[in-house]
Amino acid sequence: MKKNIFPKSLKKGAKIAVISPAGAVDAPQLQKGIEMIKNKGFEPVLGEHLYTKFSHGYTYAGTEKERIKDMNWALNDSDISAIWASRGGYGCQQLIQHLKLKKFKENPKWYIGYSDNTVIQSYLLKNGFVSIHGQTIKTSSFGVTDESYDLIFDILKGKMPKYSLTSNPLNKEGNIEGELVGGNLALIYALLGTKYSFDFKDKILFIEDIGENFYALDRMIMTLELAGVFKKIKGLIIGGMTNMGDEKDNKDYAESFDGFAYQMISERISKYKFPVVFGFPNGHIKDNRPLLIGGNLKMNIKAKAEIKF
């Protein structure tokens, strides 16, 4: 079986492209993140349309052509060593049919992002490249821990992450190893049935989401069920489920790990025997610790959950 390719570690002074593949951003929202890149010893290179705005039913960071141009520049410019998405939102699906990887394959580079960027990460994995599912440059309304960013820089320098999590009563014990796929549940769901969907066979699946009504969450989980995803995977990791349901009816509305959302997921997967971890600190949450999409993951779930790449 062919192993996925890990991009090279970054050396001091390496250039990191900052681009907006989906939703629009304002310069003040990225100031802290861009300064952080400089303070860590790297050079941020801003995409041409990083701060462009284009309104067409949603406020995008430029037209499709403008965002495609920035993405293909960042992917294929030999001077760029990593690509960091400014934010998610919506728009990455509009790009993937037009992405080019000819020079990228000669010089693979880390792609960093989450949320809507799950689409780009699925595309890269289809082509055999590992990416970082981690915090974007834009700091969200609920903030971002310093460690969330520090762990991303550790990966860029060649240090792979490992985590030890306290037990969750919904966890299912087991000891497995496999390739990690997934990201934002809404985008995993949106890609099902397309040639850009993840391959779930013998994989460990990670899911997280934000702002979905409970019936919409159940619909997405049911679609994975009906598509046979849960029959294919060998393990499941559930991250943040933030601002789920109706604020008036859901007492856990503001929590990062929504209790009722977890209960719904647990009920849907109860007949399957694969190991499951609830409460992994990744997603639309303050403590958003990076995962490697396409990386080989070892997962040992007992009293604690030990996860390492």
mmCIF file of C-alpha atoms in Angstrom, residues 58-307:
data_model
loop_
_atom_site.group_PDB
_atom_site.id
_atom_site.type_symbol
_atom_site.label_atom_id
_atom_site.label_comp_id
_atom_site.label_asym_id
_atom_site.label_seq_id
_atom_site.Cartn_x
_atom_site.Cartn_y
_atom_site.Cartn_z
ATOM 1 C CA TYR A 58 -22.421 35.024 0.386
ATOM 2 C CA THR A 59 -19.456 37.308 0.950
ATOM 3 C CA TYR A 60 -16.522 35.481 -0.613
ATOM 4 C CA ALA A 61 -12.866 36.489 -0.592
ATOM 5 C CA GLY A 62 -13.034 37.299 -4.280
ATOM 6 C CA THR A 63 -14.638 35.726 -7.315
ATOM 7 C CA GLU A 64 -14.099 32.047 -8.031
ATOM 8 C CA LYS A 65 -11.427 32.935 -10.595
ATOM 9 C CA GLU A 66 -9.608 35.169 -8.101
ATOM 10 C CA ARG A 67 -9.624 32.535 -5.369
ATOM 11 C CA ILE A 68 -8.592 29.798 -7.814
ATOM 12 C CA LYS A 69 -5.701 32.001 -8.935
ATOM 13 C CA ASP A 70 -4.478 32.500 -5.364
ATOM 14 C CA MET A 71 -4.809 28.823 -4.532
ATOM 15 C CA ASN A 72 -2.921 27.623 -7.609
ATOM 16 C CA TRP A 73 -0.208 30.213 -7.007
ATOM 17 C CA ALA A 74 0.266 29.044 -3.423
ATOM 18 C CA LEU A 75 0.193 25.359 -4.362
ATOM 19 C CA ASN A 76 2.717 25.629 -7.185
ATOM 20 C CA ASP A 77 5.100 28.474 -6.364
ATOM 21 C CA SER A 78 8.440 26.838 -5.556
ATOM 22 C CA ASP A 79 9.337 29.618 -3.097
ATOM 23 C CA ILE A 80 6.375 28.785 -0.866
ATOM 24 C CA SER A 81 6.905 26.116 1.818
ATOM 25 C CA ALA A 82 3.451 26.045 3.436
ATOM 26 C CA ILE A 83 -0.059 27.374 2.840
ATOM 27 C CA TRP A 84 -2.197 28.685 5.679
ATOM 28 C CA ALA A 85 -5.867 29.444 5.094
ATOM 29 C CA SER A 86 -7.093 32.720 6.558
ATOM 30 C CA ARG A 87 -10.488 31.223 7.467
ATOM 31 C CA GLY A 88 -13.201 28.814 6.356
ATOM 32 C CA GLY A 89 -16.800 29.770 5.683
ATOM 33 C CA TYR A 90 -17.980 28.584 2.299
ATOM 34 C CA GLY A 91 -16.358 28.446 -1.126
ATOM 35 C CA CYS A 92 -13.719 25.714 -1.287
ATOM 36 C CA GLN A 93 -16.004 23.373 -3.227
ATOM 37 C CA GLN A 94 -16.042 25.938 -6.037
ATOM 38 C CA LEU A 95 -12.279 25.605 -6.457
ATOM 39 C CA ILE A 96 -11.411 21.922 -6.474
ATOM 40 C CA GLN A 97 -12.241 21.205 -10.123
ATOM 41 C CA HIS A 98 -9.712 23.856 -11.117
ATOM 42 C CA LEU A 99 -6.753 23.093 -8.855
ATOM 43 C CA LYS A 100 -3.382 22.204 -10.359
ATOM 44 C CA LEU A 101 -0.734 20.173 -8.583
ATOM 45 C CA LYS A 102 2.003 19.715 -11.197
ATOM 46 C CA LYS A 103 4.664 21.758 -9.382
ATOM 47 C CA PHE A 104 3.173 20.961 -5.980
ATOM 48 C CA LYS A 105 3.969 17.289 -6.574
ATOM 49 C CA GLU A 106 7.595 18.236 -7.195
ATOM 50 C CA ASN A 107 7.664 20.339 -4.033
ATOM 51 C CA PRO A 108 4.895 19.240 -1.617
ATOM 52 C CA LYS A 109 3.990 21.751 1.068
ATOM 53 C CA TRP A 110 1.859 21.778 4.187
ATOM 54 C CA TYR A 111 -1.712 23.019 3.864
ATOM 55 C CA ILE A 112 -3.226 24.281 7.135
ATOM 56 C CA GLY A 113 -6.882 24.943 7.851
ATOM 57 C CA TYR A 114 -10.160 23.449 9.008
ATOM 58 C CA SER A 115 -13.917 23.919 8.575
ATOM 59 C CA ASP A 116 -14.578 24.547 4.844
ATOM 60 C CA ASN A 117 -10.923 23.681 4.155
ATOM 61 C CA THR A 118 -11.866 20.024 4.689
ATOM 62 C CA VAL A 119 -12.672 20.074 0.955
ATOM 63 C CA ILE A 120 -9.107 21.053 0.031
ATOM 64 C CA GLN A 121 -7.686 18.490 2.425
ATOM 65 C CA SER A 122 -9.799 15.728 0.914
ATOM 66 C CA TYR A 123 -8.537 16.771 -2.530
ATOM 67 C CA LEU A 124 -4.904 16.718 -1.390
ATOM 68 C CA LEU A 125 -5.338 13.311 0.242
ATOM 69 C CA LYS A 126 -6.880 11.956 -2.979
ATOM 70 C CA ASN A 127 -3.550 12.869 -4.541
ATOM 71 C CA GLY A 128 -1.555 11.270 -1.725
ATOM 72 C CA PHE A 129 -0.580 14.268 0.428
ATOM 73 C CA VAL A 130 -0.946 14.790 4.172
ATOM 74 C CA SER A 131 -2.297 18.107 5.491
ATOM 75 C CA ILE A 132 -2.889 19.791 8.854
ATOM 76 C CA HIS A 133 -6.448 20.061 10.141
ATOM 77 C CA GLY A 134 -5.865 22.946 12.526
ATOM 78 C CA GLN A 135 -6.628 26.523 13.388
ATOM 79 C CA THR A 136 -6.806 29.108 10.604
ATOM 80 C CA ILE A 137 -5.012 32.465 10.759
ATOM 81 C CA LYS A 138 -8.214 34.268 11.738
ATOM 82 C CA THR A 139 -8.839 33.991 15.451
ATOM 83 C CA SER A 140 -12.480 33.156 16.056
ATOM 84 C CA SER A 141 -14.953 34.835 18.398
ATOM 85 C CA PHE A 142 -14.276 32.182 21.048
ATOM 86 C CA GLY A 143 -10.507 32.716 20.809
ATOM 87 C CA VAL A 144 -7.638 30.317 20.182
ATOM 88 C CA THR A 145 -5.160 28.931 22.702
ATOM 89 C CA ASP A 146 -1.464 29.581 22.189
ATOM 90 C CA GLU A 147 -0.865 25.833 22.331
ATOM 91 C CA SER A 148 -3.245 25.295 19.398
ATOM 92 C CA TYR A 149 -0.910 27.375 17.256
ATOM 93 C CA ASP A 150 2.319 26.135 18.854
ATOM 94 C CA LEU A 151 1.435 22.541 17.988
ATOM 95 C CA ILE A 152 0.969 23.525 14.340
ATOM 96 C CA PHE A 153 4.417 25.104 14.281
ATOM 97 C CA ASP A 154 5.802 21.929 15.892
ATOM 98 C CA ILE A 155 4.428 19.933 12.943
ATOM 99 C CA LEU A 156 5.892 22.413 10.465
ATOM 100 C CA LYS A 157 9.262 21.836 12.130
ATOM 101 C CA GLY A 158 8.896 18.043 11.974
ATOM 102 C CA LYS A 159 7.504 17.132 15.404
ATOM 103 C CA MET A 160 4.364 15.001 15.120
ATOM 104 C CA PRO A 161 1.614 15.385 17.748
ATOM 105 C CA LYS A 162 0.445 12.963 20.411
ATOM 106 C CA TYR A 163 -2.424 13.413 22.828
ATOM 107 C CA SER A 164 -3.660 11.936 26.080
ATOM 108 C CA LEU A 165 -7.353 12.567 26.760
ATOM 109 C CA THR A 166 -9.452 12.013 29.843
ATOM 110 C CA SER A 167 -12.128 9.369 29.482
ATOM 111 C CA ASN A 168 -15.598 10.129 28.131
ATOM 112 C CA PRO A 169 -18.464 7.836 29.229
ATOM 113 C CA LEU A 170 -19.544 7.454 25.598
ATOM 114 C CA ASN A 171 -16.122 6.198 24.456
ATOM 115 C CA LYS A 172 -15.731 2.659 23.121
ATOM 116 C CA GLU A 173 -12.509 0.942 24.101
ATOM 117 C CA GLY A 174 -10.053 -0.487 21.611
ATOM 118 C CA ASN A 175 -6.525 -0.360 20.249
ATOM 119 C CA ILE A 176 -6.205 0.379 16.536
ATOM 120 C CA GLU A 177 -3.935 1.962 13.951
ATOM 121 C CA GLY A 178 -4.863 3.492 10.625
ATOM 122 C CA GLU A 179 -4.960 6.460 8.311
ATOM 123 C CA LEU A 180 -6.935 9.465 9.538
ATOM 124 C CA VAL A 181 -9.562 11.022 7.260
ATOM 125 C CA GLY A 182 -12.309 13.567 7.784
ATOM 126 C CA GLY A 183 -12.757 17.037 9.209
ATOM 127 C CA ASN A 184 -15.900 19.130 9.191
ATOM 128 C CA LEU A 185 -18.945 16.847 9.062
ATOM 129 C CA ALA A 186 -20.976 19.136 6.790
ATOM 130 C CA LEU A 187 -18.219 19.018 4.165
ATOM 131 C CA ILE A 188 -17.661 15.270 4.495
ATOM 132 C CA TYR A 189 -21.410 14.971 3.897
ATOM 133 C CA ALA A 190 -21.305 17.427 0.977
ATOM 134 C CA LEU A 191 -18.567 15.439 -0.800
ATOM 135 C CA LEU A 192 -20.234 12.028 -0.487
ATOM 136 C CA GLY A 193 -21.020 10.574 -3.882
ATOM 137 C CA THR A 194 -18.459 12.746 -5.658
ATOM 138 C CA LYS A 195 -15.001 11.788 -6.869
ATOM 139 C CA TYR A 196 -13.573 14.146 -4.237
ATOM 140 C CA SER A 197 -14.991 12.239 -1.274
ATOM 141 C CA PHE A 198 -12.687 10.586 1.230
ATOM 142 C CA ASP A 199 -12.002 6.880 0.879
ATOM 143 C CA PHE A 200 -13.268 5.446 4.182
ATOM 144 C CA LYS A 201 -12.122 1.843 3.775
ATOM 145 C CA ASP A 202 -10.171 0.782 6.902
ATOM 146 C CA LYS A 203 -9.685 4.424 7.918
ATOM 147 C CA ILE A 204 -10.118 6.255 11.218
ATOM 148 C CA LEU A 205 -12.720 8.993 10.732
ATOM 149 C CA PHE A 206 -12.684 12.359 12.485
ATOM 150 C CA ILE A 207 -15.756 14.627 12.571
ATOM 151 C CA GLU A 208 -16.565 18.033 14.059
ATOM 152 C CA ASP A 209 -19.182 20.718 13.360
ATOM 153 C CA ILE A 210 -20.773 23.995 14.389
ATOM 154 C CA GLY A 211 -24.177 25.633 14.244
ATOM 155 C CA GLU A 212 -26.229 22.713 12.935
ATOM 156 C CA ASN A 213 -29.788 21.978 14.029
ATOM 157 C CA PHE A 214 -30.065 18.582 15.654
ATOM 158 C CA TYR A 215 -32.198 17.218 12.824
ATOM 159 C CA ALA A 216 -29.514 18.349 10.343
ATOM 160 C CA LEU A 217 -26.839 16.611 12.408
ATOM 161 C CA ASP A 218 -28.914 13.431 12.425
ATOM 162 C CA ARG A 219 -29.468 13.720 8.657
ATOM 163 C CA MET A 220 -25.724 13.898 8.035
ATOM 164 C CA ILE A 221 -24.972 10.982 10.353
ATOM 165 C CA MET A 222 -27.802 8.989 8.738
ATOM 166 C CA THR A 223 -26.330 9.731 5.298
ATOM 167 C CA LEU A 224 -22.980 8.315 6.416
ATOM 168 C CA GLU A 225 -24.880 5.287 7.697
ATOM 169 C CA LEU A 226 -26.785 4.830 4.441
ATOM 170 C CA ALA A 227 -23.597 5.290 2.409
ATOM 171 C CA GLY A 228 -21.978 2.443 4.346
ATOM 172 C CA VAL A 229 -19.283 4.620 5.898
ATOM 173 C CA PHE A 230 -19.630 3.100 9.370
ATOM 174 C CA LYS A 231 -19.230 -0.380 7.915
ATOM 175 C CA LYS A 232 -15.944 0.662 6.319
ATOM 176 C CA ILE A 233 -14.104 2.616 9.032
ATOM 177 C CA LYS A 234 -12.068 1.013 11.816
ATOM 178 C CA GLY A 235 -12.396 3.863 14.326
ATOM 179 C CA LEU A 236 -14.128 7.195 14.983
ATOM 180 C CA ILE A 237 -13.041 10.429 16.681
ATOM 181 C CA ILE A 238 -15.603 13.115 17.509
ATOM 182 C CA GLY A 239 -14.343 16.632 18.149
ATOM 183 C CA GLY A 240 -16.137 19.876 18.838
ATOM 184 C CA MET A 241 -19.880 20.116 18.374
ATOM 185 C CA THR A 242 -20.412 23.817 18.985
ATOM 186 C CA ASN A 243 -23.587 25.940 18.996
ATOM 187 C CA MET A 244 -25.701 22.978 17.952
ATOM 188 C CA GLY A 245 -29.495 22.846 17.963
ATOM 189 C CA ASP A 246 -31.908 25.601 18.879
ATOM 190 C CA GLU A 247 -30.571 28.065 21.439
ATOM 191 C CA LYS A 248 -33.969 28.238 23.160
ATOM 192 C CA ASP A 249 -34.286 24.484 23.615
ATOM 193 C CA ASN A 250 -30.680 23.416 24.088
ATOM 194 C CA LYS A 251 -29.103 24.084 27.459
ATOM 195 C CA ASP A 252 -25.716 23.017 26.049
ATOM 196 C CA TYR A 253 -25.923 25.533 23.202
ATOM 197 C CA ALA A 254 -22.759 27.430 24.083
ATOM 198 C CA GLU A 255 -20.683 24.370 24.939
ATOM 199 C CA SER A 256 -17.898 23.133 22.681
ATOM 200 C CA PHE A 257 -18.793 19.471 23.201
ATOM 201 C CA ASP A 258 -22.579 19.500 22.977
ATOM 202 C CA GLY A 259 -23.975 16.768 25.202
ATOM 203 C CA PHE A 260 -27.133 16.087 23.214
ATOM 204 C CA ALA A 261 -25.247 16.055 19.892
ATOM 205 C CA TYR A 262 -22.873 13.484 21.385
ATOM 206 C CA GLN A 263 -25.813 11.409 22.606
ATOM 207 C CA MET A 264 -27.382 11.419 19.140
ATOM 208 C CA ILE A 265 -24.154 10.312 17.480
ATOM 209 C CA SER A 266 -23.586 7.621 20.105
ATOM 210 C CA GLU A 267 -27.070 6.209 19.526
ATOM 211 C CA ARG A 268 -26.597 6.078 15.746
ATOM 212 C CA ILE A 269 -23.295 4.184 15.955
ATOM 213 C CA SER A 270 -24.232 1.942 18.883
ATOM 214 C CA LYS A 271 -24.443 -1.221 16.749
ATOM 215 C CA TYR A 272 -20.872 -0.874 15.483
ATOM 216 C CA LYS A 273 -17.909 -2.364 17.328
ATOM 217 C CA PHE A 274 -15.121 0.026 16.295
ATOM 218 C CA PRO A 275 -13.346 2.125 18.966
ATOM 219 C CA VAL A 276 -14.714 5.634 19.475
ATOM 220 C CA VAL A 277 -13.298 8.754 21.135
ATOM 221 C CA PHE A 278 -15.603 11.607 22.138
ATOM 222 C CA GLY A 279 -14.347 15.060 23.110
ATOM 223 C CA PHE A 280 -11.200 15.375 21.038
ATOM 224 C CA PRO A 281 -10.008 19.024 21.221
ATOM 225 C CA ASN A 282 -10.281 19.931 17.544
ATOM 226 C CA GLY A 283 -12.955 21.913 15.742
ATOM 227 C CA HIS A 284 -14.719 25.248 16.128
ATOM 228 C CA ILE A 285 -13.464 25.541 19.680
ATOM 229 C CA LYS A 286 -10.882 27.566 21.587
ATOM 230 C CA ASP A 287 -8.544 24.649 22.239
ATOM 231 C CA ASN A 288 -8.255 23.552 18.599
ATOM 232 C CA ARG A 289 -5.353 21.115 18.507
ATOM 233 C CA PRO A 290 -4.116 19.934 15.105
ATOM 234 C CA LEU A 291 -4.641 16.557 13.468
ATOM 235 C CA LEU A 292 -2.938 15.172 10.365
ATOM 236 C CA ILE A 293 -5.367 14.272 7.594
ATOM 237 C CA GLY A 294 -3.787 11.343 5.794
ATOM 238 C CA GLY A 295 -1.392 10.626 8.640
ATOM 239 C CA ASN A 296 -1.071 7.200 10.248
ATOM 240 C CA LEU A 297 -2.712 7.336 13.661
ATOM 241 C CA LYS A 298 -2.362 5.011 16.628
ATOM 242 C CA MET A 299 -5.335 5.088 18.972
ATOM 243 C CA ASN A 300 -5.523 3.254 22.318
ATOM 244 C CA ILE A 301 -8.774 3.838 24.202
ATOM 245 C CA LYS A 302 -9.038 2.561 27.758
ATOM 246 C CA ALA A 303 -9.416 4.627 30.933
ATOM 247 C CA LYS A 304 -7.721 7.356 28.919
ATOM 248 C CA ALA A 305 -7.528 7.804 25.175
ATOM 249 C CA GLU A 306 -3.966 7.865 23.834
ATOM 250 C CA ILE A 307 -3.666 9.202 20.299
#
